[in-house]
mmCIF file of C-alpha atoms in Angstrom:
data_model
loop_
_atom_site.group_PDB
_atom_site.id
_atom_site.type_symbol
_atom_site.label_atom_id
_atom_site.label_comp_id
_atom_site.label_asym_id
_atom_site.label_seq_id
_atom_site.Cartn_x
_atom_site.Cartn_y
_atom_site.Cartn_z
ATOM 1 C CA LEU A 868 -3.963 -2.015 55.143
ATOM 2 C CA GLN A 869 -2.847 -0.085 52.060
ATOM 3 C CA THR A 870 -3.163 3.222 51.511
ATOM 4 C CA ILE A 871 -2.603 3.194 47.435
ATOM 5 C CA ALA A 872 -4.144 0.641 45.136
ATOM 6 C CA ASP A 873 -2.334 -2.887 44.293
ATOM 7 C CA ASP A 874 0.092 -2.078 41.606
ATOM 8 C CA SER A 875 -2.343 -4.254 39.211
ATOM 9 C CA THR A 876 -4.804 -2.354 39.644
ATOM 10 C CA LEU A 877 -3.021 0.950 38.998
ATOM 11 C CA LYS A 878 -1.545 -0.071 35.874
ATOM 12 C CA TRP A 879 -5.302 -0.864 34.573
ATOM 13 C CA TYR A 880 -6.318 2.721 35.570
ATOM 14 C CA LYS A 881 -3.976 4.330 33.716
ATOM 15 C CA GLU A 882 -4.142 1.898 30.825
ATOM 16 C CA LEU A 883 -7.792 2.601 30.275
ATOM 17 C CA GLN A 884 -6.825 6.672 30.826
ATOM 18 C CA GLY A 885 -4.439 6.651 28.087
ATOM 19 C CA LEU A 886 -6.752 4.800 25.823
ATOM 20 C CA ALA A 887 -9.117 7.272 26.402
ATOM 21 C CA SER A 888 -6.914 10.532 25.653
ATOM 22 C CA HIS A 889 -5.749 8.960 22.486
ATOM 23 C CA CYS A 890 -9.432 8.217 21.512
ATOM 24 C CA ALA A 891 -9.880 12.267 22.152
ATOM 25 C CA GLN A 892 -7.004 13.344 20.413
ATOM 26 C CA SER A 893 -7.809 10.992 17.272
ATOM 27 C CA PHE A 894 -11.456 13.206 16.336
ATOM 28 C CA GLU A 895 -9.724 16.573 17.630
ATOM 29 C CA ASP A 896 -10.002 17.806 14.387
ATOM 30 C CA LEU A 897 -13.458 17.216 14.067
ATOM 31 C CA ASN A 898 -14.035 19.398 17.579
ATOM 32 C CA ASN A 899 -11.946 22.474 16.428
ATOM 33 C CA THR A 900 -13.398 22.143 13.067
ATOM 34 C CA LYS A 901 -14.532 25.737 11.846
ATOM 35 C CA ASP A 902 -16.654 24.474 8.924
ATOM 36 C CA MET A 903 -20.223 25.213 9.064
ATOM 37 C CA GLN A 904 -21.201 21.774 7.952
ATOM 38 C CA THR A 905 -19.099 19.794 9.817
ATOM 39 C CA LYS A 906 -19.742 21.398 12.681
ATOM 40 C CA LYS A 907 -23.357 21.021 12.421
ATOM 41 C CA MET A 908 -22.416 17.079 11.448
ATOM 42 C CA ARG A 909 -20.898 16.797 14.922
ATOM 43 C CA MET A 910 -23.879 18.068 16.404
ATOM 44 C CA GLU A 911 -25.665 15.371 14.834
ATOM 45 C CA LEU A 912 -23.707 12.854 15.626
ATOM 46 C CA GLN A 913 -23.250 13.877 19.214
ATOM 47 C CA LYS A 914 -26.647 13.729 19.311
ATOM 48 C CA ALA A 915 -27.483 10.440 17.899
ATOM 49 C CA ALA A 916 -24.885 8.725 20.216
ATOM 50 C CA THR A 917 -26.594 10.603 23.403
ATOM 51 C CA ILE A 918 -30.625 10.970 22.994
ATOM 52 C CA PRO A 919 -31.169 7.558 22.514
ATOM 53 C CA VAL A 920 -29.052 6.940 26.268
ATOM 54 C CA SER A 921 -31.105 9.593 28.139
ATOM 55 C CA GLN A 922 -34.647 7.332 26.609
ATOM 56 C CA ILE A 923 -33.461 4.188 28.706
ATOM 57 C CA SER A 924 -36.315 3.890 30.953
ATOM 58 C CA SER A 925 -38.193 1.010 32.366
ATOM 59 C CA ILE A 926 -41.624 1.532 30.642
ATOM 60 C CA SER A 927 -40.967 -1.818 28.225
ATOM 61 C CA GLY A 928 -38.747 -4.346 27.217
ATOM 62 C CA SER A 929 -39.683 -3.983 23.384
ATOM 63 C CA GLN A 930 -39.030 -0.114 24.033
ATOM 64 C CA LEU A 931 -35.415 -0.425 25.448
ATOM 65 C CA LYS A 932 -34.410 -3.129 22.562
ATOM 66 C CA GLU A 933 -35.076 -0.179 20.215
ATOM 67 C CA ILE A 934 -32.849 1.948 22.039
ATOM 68 C CA PHE A 935 -30.297 -0.887 22.253
ATOM 69 C CA ASP A 936 -30.525 -1.330 18.381
ATOM 70 C CA LYS A 937 -30.426 1.798 17.698
ATOM 71 C CA ILE A 938 -27.224 2.682 19.356
ATOM 72 C CA ASP A 939 -25.530 -0.822 17.579
ATOM 73 C CA LYS A 940 -26.915 0.574 14.380
ATOM 74 C CA LEU A 941 -24.631 3.858 14.788
ATOM 75 C CA LEU A 942 -21.697 1.892 15.902
ATOM 76 C CA LEU A 943 -21.915 -0.395 13.016
ATOM 77 C CA GLY A 944 -21.585 2.597 11.069
ATOM 78 C CA ARG A 945 -24.877 2.370 9.749
ATOM 79 C CA GLN A 946 -27.369 5.293 8.544
ATOM 80 C CA VAL A 947 -29.560 6.062 12.092
ATOM 81 C CA LEU A 948 -32.320 8.347 11.971
ATOM 82 C CA SER A 949 -31.626 10.891 14.475
ATOM 83 C CA GLY A 950 -34.172 14.392 14.869
ATOM 84 C CA GLY A 951 -35.564 13.704 11.426
ATOM 85 C CA LYS A 952 -32.505 13.289 9.575
ATOM 86 C CA SER A 953 -30.340 10.600 8.726
ATOM 87 C CA VAL A 954 -26.838 10.406 10.117
ATOM 88 C CA SER A 955 -23.797 7.974 10.037
ATOM 89 C CA THR A 956 -20.180 7.465 11.500
ATOM 90 C CA SER A 957 -18.958 7.182 7.748
ATOM 91 C CA GLN A 958 -19.685 10.682 7.178
ATOM 92 C CA HIS A 959 -16.423 11.822 8.882
ATOM 93 C CA PRO A 960 -13.253 9.820 9.517
ATOM 94 C CA HIS A 961 -13.154 9.723 12.835
ATOM 95 C CA GLY A 962 -16.897 9.695 13.126
ATOM 96 C CA LEU A 963 -16.563 6.379 15.368
ATOM 97 C CA GLU A 964 -14.205 7.337 17.522
ATOM 98 C CA PHE A 965 -16.161 10.736 18.109
ATOM 99 C CA VAL A 966 -19.609 8.805 18.726
ATOM 100 C CA SER A 967 -17.864 6.220 21.044
ATOM 101 C CA TYR A 968 -16.441 8.426 23.298
ATOM 102 C CA LYS A 969 -19.670 10.833 23.783
ATOM 103 C CA LEU A 970 -21.946 7.516 23.876
ATOM 104 C CA ALA A 971 -19.419 6.128 26.482
ATOM 105 C CA GLU A 972 -19.253 9.623 28.403
ATOM 106 C CA LYS A 973 -23.213 9.970 28.127
ATOM 107 C CA PHE A 974 -23.818 6.239 30.287
ATOM 108 C CA VAL A 975 -21.832 7.596 32.940
ATOM 109 C CA LYS A 976 -23.563 10.819 32.906
ATOM 110 C CA GLN A 977 -27.159 9.294 33.387
ATOM 111 C CA GLY A 978 -25.107 7.321 36.103
ATOM 112 C CA GLU A 979 -23.708 10.578 37.573
ATOM 113 C CA GLU A 980 -27.448 12.663 37.297
ATOM 114 C CA GLU A 981 -30.264 9.997 36.772
ATOM 115 C CA VAL A 982 -29.062 7.315 38.876
ATOM 116 C CA ALA A 983 -27.981 9.603 41.915
ATOM 117 C CA SER A 984 -31.593 10.408 42.010
ATOM 118 C CA HIS A 985 -33.604 7.335 41.158
ATOM 119 C CA HIS A 986 -31.577 4.066 42.265
ATOM 120 C CA GLU A 987 -33.739 1.941 40.265
ATOM 121 C CA ALA A 988 -32.700 3.903 36.906
ATOM 122 C CA ALA A 989 -29.515 1.848 37.443
ATOM 123 C CA PHE A 990 -30.960 -1.756 35.813
ATOM 124 C CA PRO A 991 -32.215 -0.244 32.217
ATOM 125 C CA ILE A 992 -29.305 1.677 31.479
ATOM 126 C CA ALA A 993 -26.878 -0.975 32.980
ATOM 127 C CA VAL A 994 -28.442 -3.653 31.028
ATOM 128 C CA VAL A 995 -27.901 -1.698 27.889
ATOM 129 C CA ALA A 996 -24.232 -0.125 28.492
ATOM 130 C CA SER A 997 -23.581 -3.929 29.050
ATOM 131 C CA GLY A 998 -24.882 -5.389 25.957
ATOM 132 C CA VAL A 999 -23.415 -2.299 23.834
ATOM 133 C CA TRP A 1000 -20.238 -3.153 25.656
ATOM 134 C CA GLU A 1001 -20.192 -6.908 24.835
ATOM 135 C CA LEU A 1002 -20.717 -5.805 20.841
ATOM 136 C CA HIS A 1003 -18.234 -3.054 20.765
ATOM 137 C CA PRO A 1004 -15.735 -3.729 23.566
ATOM 138 C CA LYS A 1005 -13.959 -0.245 22.966
ATOM 139 C CA VAL A 1006 -16.835 1.451 23.696
ATOM 140 C CA GLY A 1007 -16.677 -0.432 27.328
ATOM 141 C CA ASP A 1008 -13.377 0.591 27.360
ATOM 142 C CA LEU A 1009 -14.189 3.935 26.833
ATOM 143 C CA ILE A 1010 -16.922 3.924 29.595
ATOM 144 C CA LEU A 1011 -14.566 2.442 32.347
ATOM 145 C CA ALA A 1012 -12.050 5.484 31.514
ATOM 146 C CA HIS A 1013 -15.188 7.811 32.323
ATOM 147 C CA LEU A 1014 -16.497 6.675 35.207
ATOM 148 C CA HIS A 1015 -12.863 6.215 36.603
ATOM 149 C CA LYS A 1016 -12.267 9.940 35.938
ATOM 150 C CA LYS A 1017 -15.168 11.129 37.201
ATOM 151 C CA CYS A 1018 -15.171 8.563 40.190
ATOM 152 C CA PRO A 1019 -11.773 7.495 41.188
ATOM 153 C CA TYR A 1020 -13.727 5.019 43.574
ATOM 154 C CA SER A 1021 -14.954 2.811 41.678
ATOM 155 C CA VAL A 1022 -11.061 1.593 40.182
ATOM 156 C CA PRO A 1023 -10.934 2.190 43.433
ATOM 157 C CA TYR A 1024 -8.590 4.682 43.499
ATOM 158 C CA TYR A 1025 -7.630 7.168 46.301
ATOM 159 C CA PRO A 1026 -5.635 9.964 44.315
ATOM 160 C CA PRO A 1027 -2.544 10.683 46.391
ATOM 161 C CA MET A 1028 -2.552 14.889 47.373
ATOM 162 C CA LYS A 1029 0.791 15.917 45.054
ATOM 163 C CA ASP A 1030 3.411 18.292 46.062
ATOM 164 C CA GLY A 1031 2.265 21.980 43.982
ATOM 165 C CA THR A 1032 -1.612 21.022 43.390
ATOM 166 C CA SER A 1033 -4.012 23.286 44.756
ATOM 167 C CA ILE A 1034 -6.662 22.208 47.236
ATOM 168 C CA GLU A 1035 -9.392 22.957 44.694
ATOM 169 C CA GLU A 1036 -7.102 21.098 42.049
ATOM 170 C CA TYR A 1037 -6.671 18.005 44.174
ATOM 171 C CA GLN A 1038 -10.616 18.409 45.190
ATOM 172 C CA GLN A 1039 -11.558 18.094 41.624
ATOM 173 C CA ILE A 1040 -8.809 15.157 41.326
ATOM 174 C CA LEU A 1041 -11.020 13.738 44.366
ATOM 175 C CA GLY A 1042 -14.347 13.792 41.885
ATOM 176 C CA TYR A 1043 -15.764 17.084 43.193
ATOM 177 C CA ARG A 1044 -17.223 19.492 41.311
ATOM 178 C CA VAL A 1045 -15.428 22.931 41.356
ATOM 179 C CA ASP A 1046 -16.920 26.087 39.635
ATOM 180 C CA GLU A 1047 -16.754 29.607 40.177
ATOM 181 C CA SER A 1048 -19.012 29.428 43.302
ATOM 182 C CA GLY A 1049 -16.317 26.971 44.643
ATOM 183 C CA VAL A 1050 -16.451 23.399 45.636
ATOM 184 C CA GLU A 1051 -19.671 21.416 45.768
ATOM 185 C CA GLY A 1052 -20.905 20.081 49.186
ATOM 186 C CA GLN A 1053 -20.250 16.902 50.763
ATOM 187 C CA ASP A 1054 -23.859 15.525 50.125
ATOM 188 C CA SER A 1055 -24.340 16.697 46.488
ATOM 189 C CA PHE A 1056 -20.756 15.116 45.991
ATOM 190 C CA LEU A 1057 -22.013 11.897 47.831
ATOM 191 C CA LYS A 1058 -25.088 11.382 45.967
ATOM 192 C CA ARG A 1059 -23.503 11.663 42.322
ATOM 193 C CA MET A 1060 -20.658 8.913 43.208
ATOM 194 C CA SER A 1061 -23.246 7.120 44.747
ATOM 195 C CA GLY A 1062 -24.932 6.947 41.070
ATOM 196 C CA MET A 1063 -21.987 5.966 39.360
ATOM 197 C CA ILE A 1064 -21.043 3.390 41.795
ATOM 198 C CA ARG A 1065 -24.760 1.944 41.494
ATOM 199 C CA LEU A 1066 -24.424 1.870 37.838
ATOM 200 C CA TYR A 1067 -20.985 0.191 37.873
ATOM 201 C CA ALA A 1068 -22.503 -2.380 40.387
ATOM 202 C CA ALA A 1069 -25.520 -3.009 37.949
ATOM 203 C CA ILE A 1070 -23.616 -3.552 34.938
ATOM 204 C CA ILE A 1071 -21.115 -6.041 36.298
ATOM 205 C CA HIS A 1072 -24.154 -8.824 37.395
ATOM 206 C CA LEU A 1073 -26.114 -7.672 34.225
ATOM 207 C CA ARG A 1074 -26.279 -9.055 30.655
ATOM 208 C CA TRP A 1075 -28.061 -7.931 27.676
ATOM 209 C CA PRO A 1076 -30.464 -10.650 27.040
ATOM 210 C CA TYR A 1077 -30.078 -10.417 23.358
ATOM 211 C CA THR A 1078 -26.523 -10.801 22.535
ATOM 212 C CA ASN A 1079 -25.603 -14.445 23.863
ATOM 213 C CA LYS A 1080 -22.720 -15.452 22.495
ATOM 214 C CA GLN A 1081 -22.507 -19.093 22.662
ATOM 215 C CA GLY A 1082 -20.370 -20.713 25.341
ATOM 216 C CA LEU A 1083 -19.400 -17.503 26.869
ATOM 217 C CA GLN A 1084 -20.995 -17.391 30.502
ATOM 218 C CA ILE A 1085 -19.777 -14.661 31.878
ATOM 219 C CA GLY A 1086 -20.379 -10.932 30.411
ATOM 220 C CA PRO A 1087 -18.196 -8.467 29.167
ATOM 221 C CA HIS A 1088 -16.862 -7.156 32.588
ATOM 222 C CA GLY A 1089 -18.479 -9.483 34.959
ATOM 223 C CA LEU A 1090 -18.824 -10.425 38.721
ATOM 224 C CA ASN A 1091 -15.167 -11.061 38.863
ATOM 225 C CA HIS A 1092 -14.893 -7.482 38.901
ATOM 226 C CA GLY A 1093 -17.170 -7.191 41.728
ATOM 227 C CA TRP A 1094 -14.870 -9.269 43.771
ATOM 228 C CA ARG A 1095 -11.968 -7.567 42.872
ATOM 229 C CA TRP A 1096 -13.505 -4.457 44.005
ATOM 230 C CA LEU A 1097 -14.752 -5.088 47.018
ATOM 231 C CA ALA A 1098 -11.442 -6.806 48.061
ATOM 232 C CA GLN A 1099 -9.288 -4.128 46.814
ATOM 233 C CA MET A 1100 -11.521 -1.636 48.528
ATOM 234 C CA LEU A 1101 -11.037 -3.916 51.561
ATOM 235 C CA ASN A 1102 -7.471 -4.206 51.376
ATOM 236 C CA MET A 1103 -6.953 -0.018 51.914
ATOM 237 C CA GLU A 1104 -7.478 2.107 54.975
ATOM 238 C CA PRO A 1105 -11.286 3.567 54.614
ATOM 239 C CA LEU A 1106 -11.767 7.524 53.993
ATOM 240 C CA ALA A 1107 -14.231 9.287 56.105
ATOM 241 C CA ASP A 1108 -17.736 9.119 54.249
ATOM 242 C CA VAL A 1109 -17.150 7.699 50.885
ATOM 243 C CA THR A 1110 -16.163 4.780 52.043
ATOM 244 C CA ALA A 1111 -18.886 3.558 53.764
ATOM 245 C CA THR A 1112 -21.458 5.778 51.263
ATOM 246 C CA LEU A 1113 -20.141 3.214 48.294
ATOM 247 C CA LEU A 1114 -19.528 0.210 50.172
ATOM 248 C CA PHE A 1115 -23.329 -0.044 50.599
ATOM 249 C CA ASP A 1116 -24.329 1.486 47.875
ATOM 250 C CA PHE A 1117 -22.571 -1.448 45.502
ATOM 251 C CA LEU A 1118 -23.669 -3.924 48.271
ATOM 252 C CA GLU A 1119 -27.476 -3.226 47.705
ATOM 253 C CA VAL A 1120 -26.872 -3.429 44.506
ATOM 254 C CA CYS A 1121 -24.865 -6.832 43.774
ATOM 255 C CA GLY A 1122 -24.559 -8.168 47.508
ATOM 256 C CA ASN A 1123 -26.867 -10.670 45.937
ATOM 257 C CA ALA A 1124 -25.091 -11.497 42.972
ATOM 258 C CA LEU A 1125 -21.936 -11.886 44.391
ATOM 259 C CA MET A 1126 -23.332 -13.807 47.465
ATOM 260 C CA LYS A 1127 -24.688 -16.761 44.851
ATOM 261 C CA GLN A 1128 -21.645 -16.540 42.552
ATOM 262 C CA TYR A 1129 -19.270 -16.795 45.828
ATOM 263 C CA GLN A 1130 -21.192 -18.159 48.647
ATOM 264 C CA GLY A 1131 -19.042 -18.839 51.386
ATOM 265 C CA GLN A 1132 -15.939 -17.078 50.203
ATOM 266 C CA PHE A 1133 -18.505 -14.089 49.787
ATOM 267 C CA TRP A 1134 -19.627 -14.305 53.815
ATOM 268 C CA LYS A 1135 -15.929 -14.350 54.669
ATOM 269 C CA LEU A 1136 -15.941 -11.296 52.976
ATOM 270 C CA LEU A 1137 -19.005 -9.554 54.916
ATOM 271 C CA LEU A 1138 -17.707 -11.113 58.309
ATOM 272 C CA LEU A 1139 -14.265 -9.424 58.032
ATOM 273 C CA ILE A 1140 -16.237 -5.964 56.926
ATOM 274 C CA LYS A 1141 -18.393 -6.366 60.334
ATOM 275 C CA GLU A 1142 -15.739 -7.452 62.619
ATOM 276 C CA GLU A 1143 -12.556 -6.104 61.272
ATOM 277 C CA TYR A 1144 -13.269 -3.357 58.728
ATOM 278 C CA PHE A 1145 -15.919 -1.506 60.117
ATOM 279 C CA PRO A 1146 -14.575 -0.324 63.159
ATOM 280 C CA ARG A 1147 -12.001 1.294 61.314
ATOM 281 C CA ILE A 1148 -14.180 3.094 59.199
ATOM 282 C CA GLU A 1149 -16.137 3.974 62.426
ATOM 283 C CA ALA A 1150 -12.819 5.671 64.073
ATOM 284 C CA ALA A 1151 -12.307 7.503 60.480
ATOM 285 C CA THR A 1152 -15.632 8.992 60.149
ATOM 286 C CA ASN A 1153 -16.561 12.431 62.160
ATOM 287 C CA SER A 1154 -19.753 11.925 64.240
ATOM 288 C CA GLY A 1155 -21.675 14.294 62.472
ATOM 289 C CA GLN A 1156 -21.637 12.296 59.246
ATOM 290 C CA MET A 1157 -22.746 8.920 60.724
ATOM 291 C CA GLY A 1158 -25.533 8.718 58.273
ATOM 292 C CA SER A 1159 -23.381 6.217 55.477
ATOM 293 C CA VAL A 1160 -22.058 4.229 58.434
ATOM 294 C CA THR A 1161 -25.441 3.049 60.469
ATOM 295 C CA ARG A 1162 -26.779 2.339 56.775
ATOM 296 C CA LEU A 1163 -24.117 -0.064 56.358
ATOM 297 C CA GLU A 1164 -24.129 -1.398 59.816
ATOM 298 C CA GLN A 1165 -27.544 -1.970 59.612
ATOM 299 C CA PHE A 1166 -27.093 -3.597 55.960
ATOM 300 C CA LEU A 1167 -24.010 -6.023 57.213
ATOM 301 C CA GLU A 1168 -26.051 -6.999 60.371
ATOM 302 C CA ASP A 1169 -29.521 -8.063 58.374
ATOM 303 C CA ALA A 1170 -27.498 -10.093 55.841
ATOM 304 C CA LEU A 1171 -25.194 -11.713 58.341
ATOM 305 C CA ARG A 1172 -27.926 -12.597 60.234
ATOM 306 C CA ASN A 1173 -30.612 -13.673 57.730
ATOM 307 C CA LYS A 1174 -27.701 -14.940 55.879
ATOM 308 C CA GLN A 1175 -29.539 -14.086 53.041
ATOM 309 C CA ILE A 1176 -29.189 -10.783 50.860
ATOM 310 C CA GLU A 1177 -32.436 -9.484 49.188
ATOM 311 C CA PRO A 1178 -32.129 -8.901 45.331
ATOM 312 C CA PRO A 1179 -32.339 -5.209 44.350
ATOM 313 C CA LYS A 1180 -35.258 -2.994 44.144
ATOM 314 C CA GLY A 1181 -36.001 -2.182 40.662
ATOM 315 C CA GLN A 1182 -34.171 -5.279 39.017
ATOM 316 C CA LEU A 1183 -35.328 -6.097 35.584
ATOM 317 C CA ASN A 1184 -37.930 -9.083 35.348
ATOM 318 C CA SER A 1185 -39.120 -11.690 32.776
ATOM 319 C CA ALA A 1186 -42.434 -9.868 32.818
ATOM 320 C CA PHE A 1187 -40.216 -6.514 31.663
ATOM 321 C CA TRP A 1188 -38.658 -8.495 28.831
ATOM 322 C CA ARG A 1189 -41.942 -10.059 27.669
ATOM 323 C CA SER A 1190 -43.861 -6.415 28.039
ATOM 324 C CA ARG B 1034 -11.177 -15.384 27.048
ATOM 325 C CA LYS B 1035 -9.808 -18.477 27.841
ATOM 326 C CA GLY B 1036 -7.787 -19.449 30.989
ATOM 327 C CA GLY B 1037 -8.496 -17.950 34.842
ATOM 328 C CA ARG B 1038 -7.595 -14.008 34.037
ATOM 329 C CA ASP B 1039 -11.090 -12.807 32.883
ATOM 330 C CA GLY B 1040 -12.841 -15.767 34.598
ATOM 331 C CA LEU B 1041 -15.833 -15.692 36.914
ATOM 332 C CA TYR B 1042 -13.159 -18.417 39.135
ATOM 333 C CA THR B 1043 -9.750 -18.461 39.002
ATOM 334 C CA PRO B 1044 -8.424 -22.243 38.347
ATOM 335 C CA LEU B 1045 -7.202 -23.898 41.489
ATOM 336 C CA SER B 1046 -3.901 -24.616 39.798
ATOM 337 C CA ASP B 1047 -3.219 -20.590 39.297
ATOM 338 C CA LEU B 1048 -3.328 -19.770 42.596
ATOM 339 C CA THR B 1049 -0.414 -18.009 44.498
ATOM 340 C CA PRO B 1050 0.707 -19.741 48.116
ATOM 341 C CA ASP B 1051 -0.455 -16.536 49.580
ATOM 342 C CA GLU B 1052 -4.053 -16.160 47.934
ATOM 343 C CA LEU B 1053 -4.738 -20.304 48.667
ATOM 344 C CA ARG B 1054 -3.975 -19.750 51.914
ATOM 345 C CA GLU B 1055 -6.478 -17.178 52.231
ATOM 346 C CA PHE B 1056 -9.101 -18.741 50.484
ATOM 347 C CA THR B 1057 -9.007 -22.046 52.657
ATOM 348 C CA ALA B 1058 -9.005 -20.495 55.785
ATOM 349 C CA LYS B 1059 -11.991 -19.753 57.576
ATOM 350 C CA ARG B 1060 -11.319 -16.178 57.923
ATOM 351 C CA PHE B 1061 -9.363 -13.798 55.737
ATOM 352 C CA THR B 1062 -6.857 -11.384 56.899
ATOM 353 C CA LEU B 1063 -7.197 -7.888 57.301
ATOM 354 C CA GLY B 1064 -5.494 -6.167 54.143
ATOM 355 C CA GLN B 1065 -4.794 -9.552 52.523
ATOM 356 C CA ILE B 1066 -7.549 -10.021 50.512
ATOM 357 C CA PRO B 1067 -6.934 -11.975 47.040
ATOM 358 C CA LEU B 1068 -7.877 -9.802 44.426
ATOM 359 C CA ARG B 1069 -8.727 -12.549 41.984
ATOM 360 C CA PRO B 1070 -12.001 -14.596 42.379
ATOM 361 C CA PRO B 1071 -12.025 -17.617 44.618
ATOM 362 C CA PRO B 1072 -11.540 -20.849 42.409
ATOM 363 C CA ALA B 1073 -14.939 -22.405 42.084
ATOM 364 C CA ASP B 1074 -14.145 -25.702 44.416
ATOM 365 C CA LEU B 1075 -13.484 -23.624 47.290
ATOM 366 C CA LEU B 1076 -16.777 -21.745 47.452
ATOM 367 C CA SER B 1077 -17.583 -23.576 50.486
ATOM 368 C CA VAL B 1078 -15.832 -23.042 53.587
#
């Protein structure tokens, strides 16, 4: 087994990181402005981009559509009402880049915080993200770039330790939060990574129901990426804890969709996990960290025995979209 | 989005010999799973 991802995976990852830093540079003047008026406008644009995302919930389809339309309008450069004031990205030459960047960052943050604590929140957030991505592909690229940076396992990418990097720096690259009090605990880290991978697994199999472009059978970042992610994970040596946790989270959210799409080939993947990959996960894991390993094992056994994977809990149904 | 690169399935004619071997075998070889999705014609094995 490899210890690093395929060249094509790494190339894609680097391209997206380059694109995101290029975007961040474009609005640097907006970030560093001393001008009070411009500062105020920046705050308002940021709010207009992030507040709708934090309001996403599974209350009703019509409420979700309102939120979606607001984000779409903002990205189209139209005037939107935010906190009683009218704002538009056309107020600044780099307003659109700024808003796209902040919006993408917020989607990922909702995965990291909201989905991490409430797994079912993945679906309404993902369906809006997928729709925005479809109409505004640049935002999609930025979502991927932020997601990859905060959760390298979503690439999947296991960053190697480089000479001259301190342990703390390296842990940060691996996705751990590091502050004055030190490195965050393993439980908190795994919970955040789970939230982000669950959001990703939901995005790849959901599609915004109102933008169906004719003749397009696949969303902006479709299930083929689910296949790619799983295959790439399984071609690499497992890491203690992280691999078992993320495989389980991923399969619980989009296993049903992958099963329907790839049928016999998907069952070949599951069989390979159970018979050849799982023993390697067990061998890599300390006896104190077996919780995630046991959950994955149970999931694989149930799926292979019943020849079935249930749809994920919390998936949005047709009654939701009528509400 | 034409062609196989971003499709849900990889066209059969696009597969490399290694990918074809993996998709037609009863089992995958550990470490050799194709990153591109299977062709629509090879879903039941």
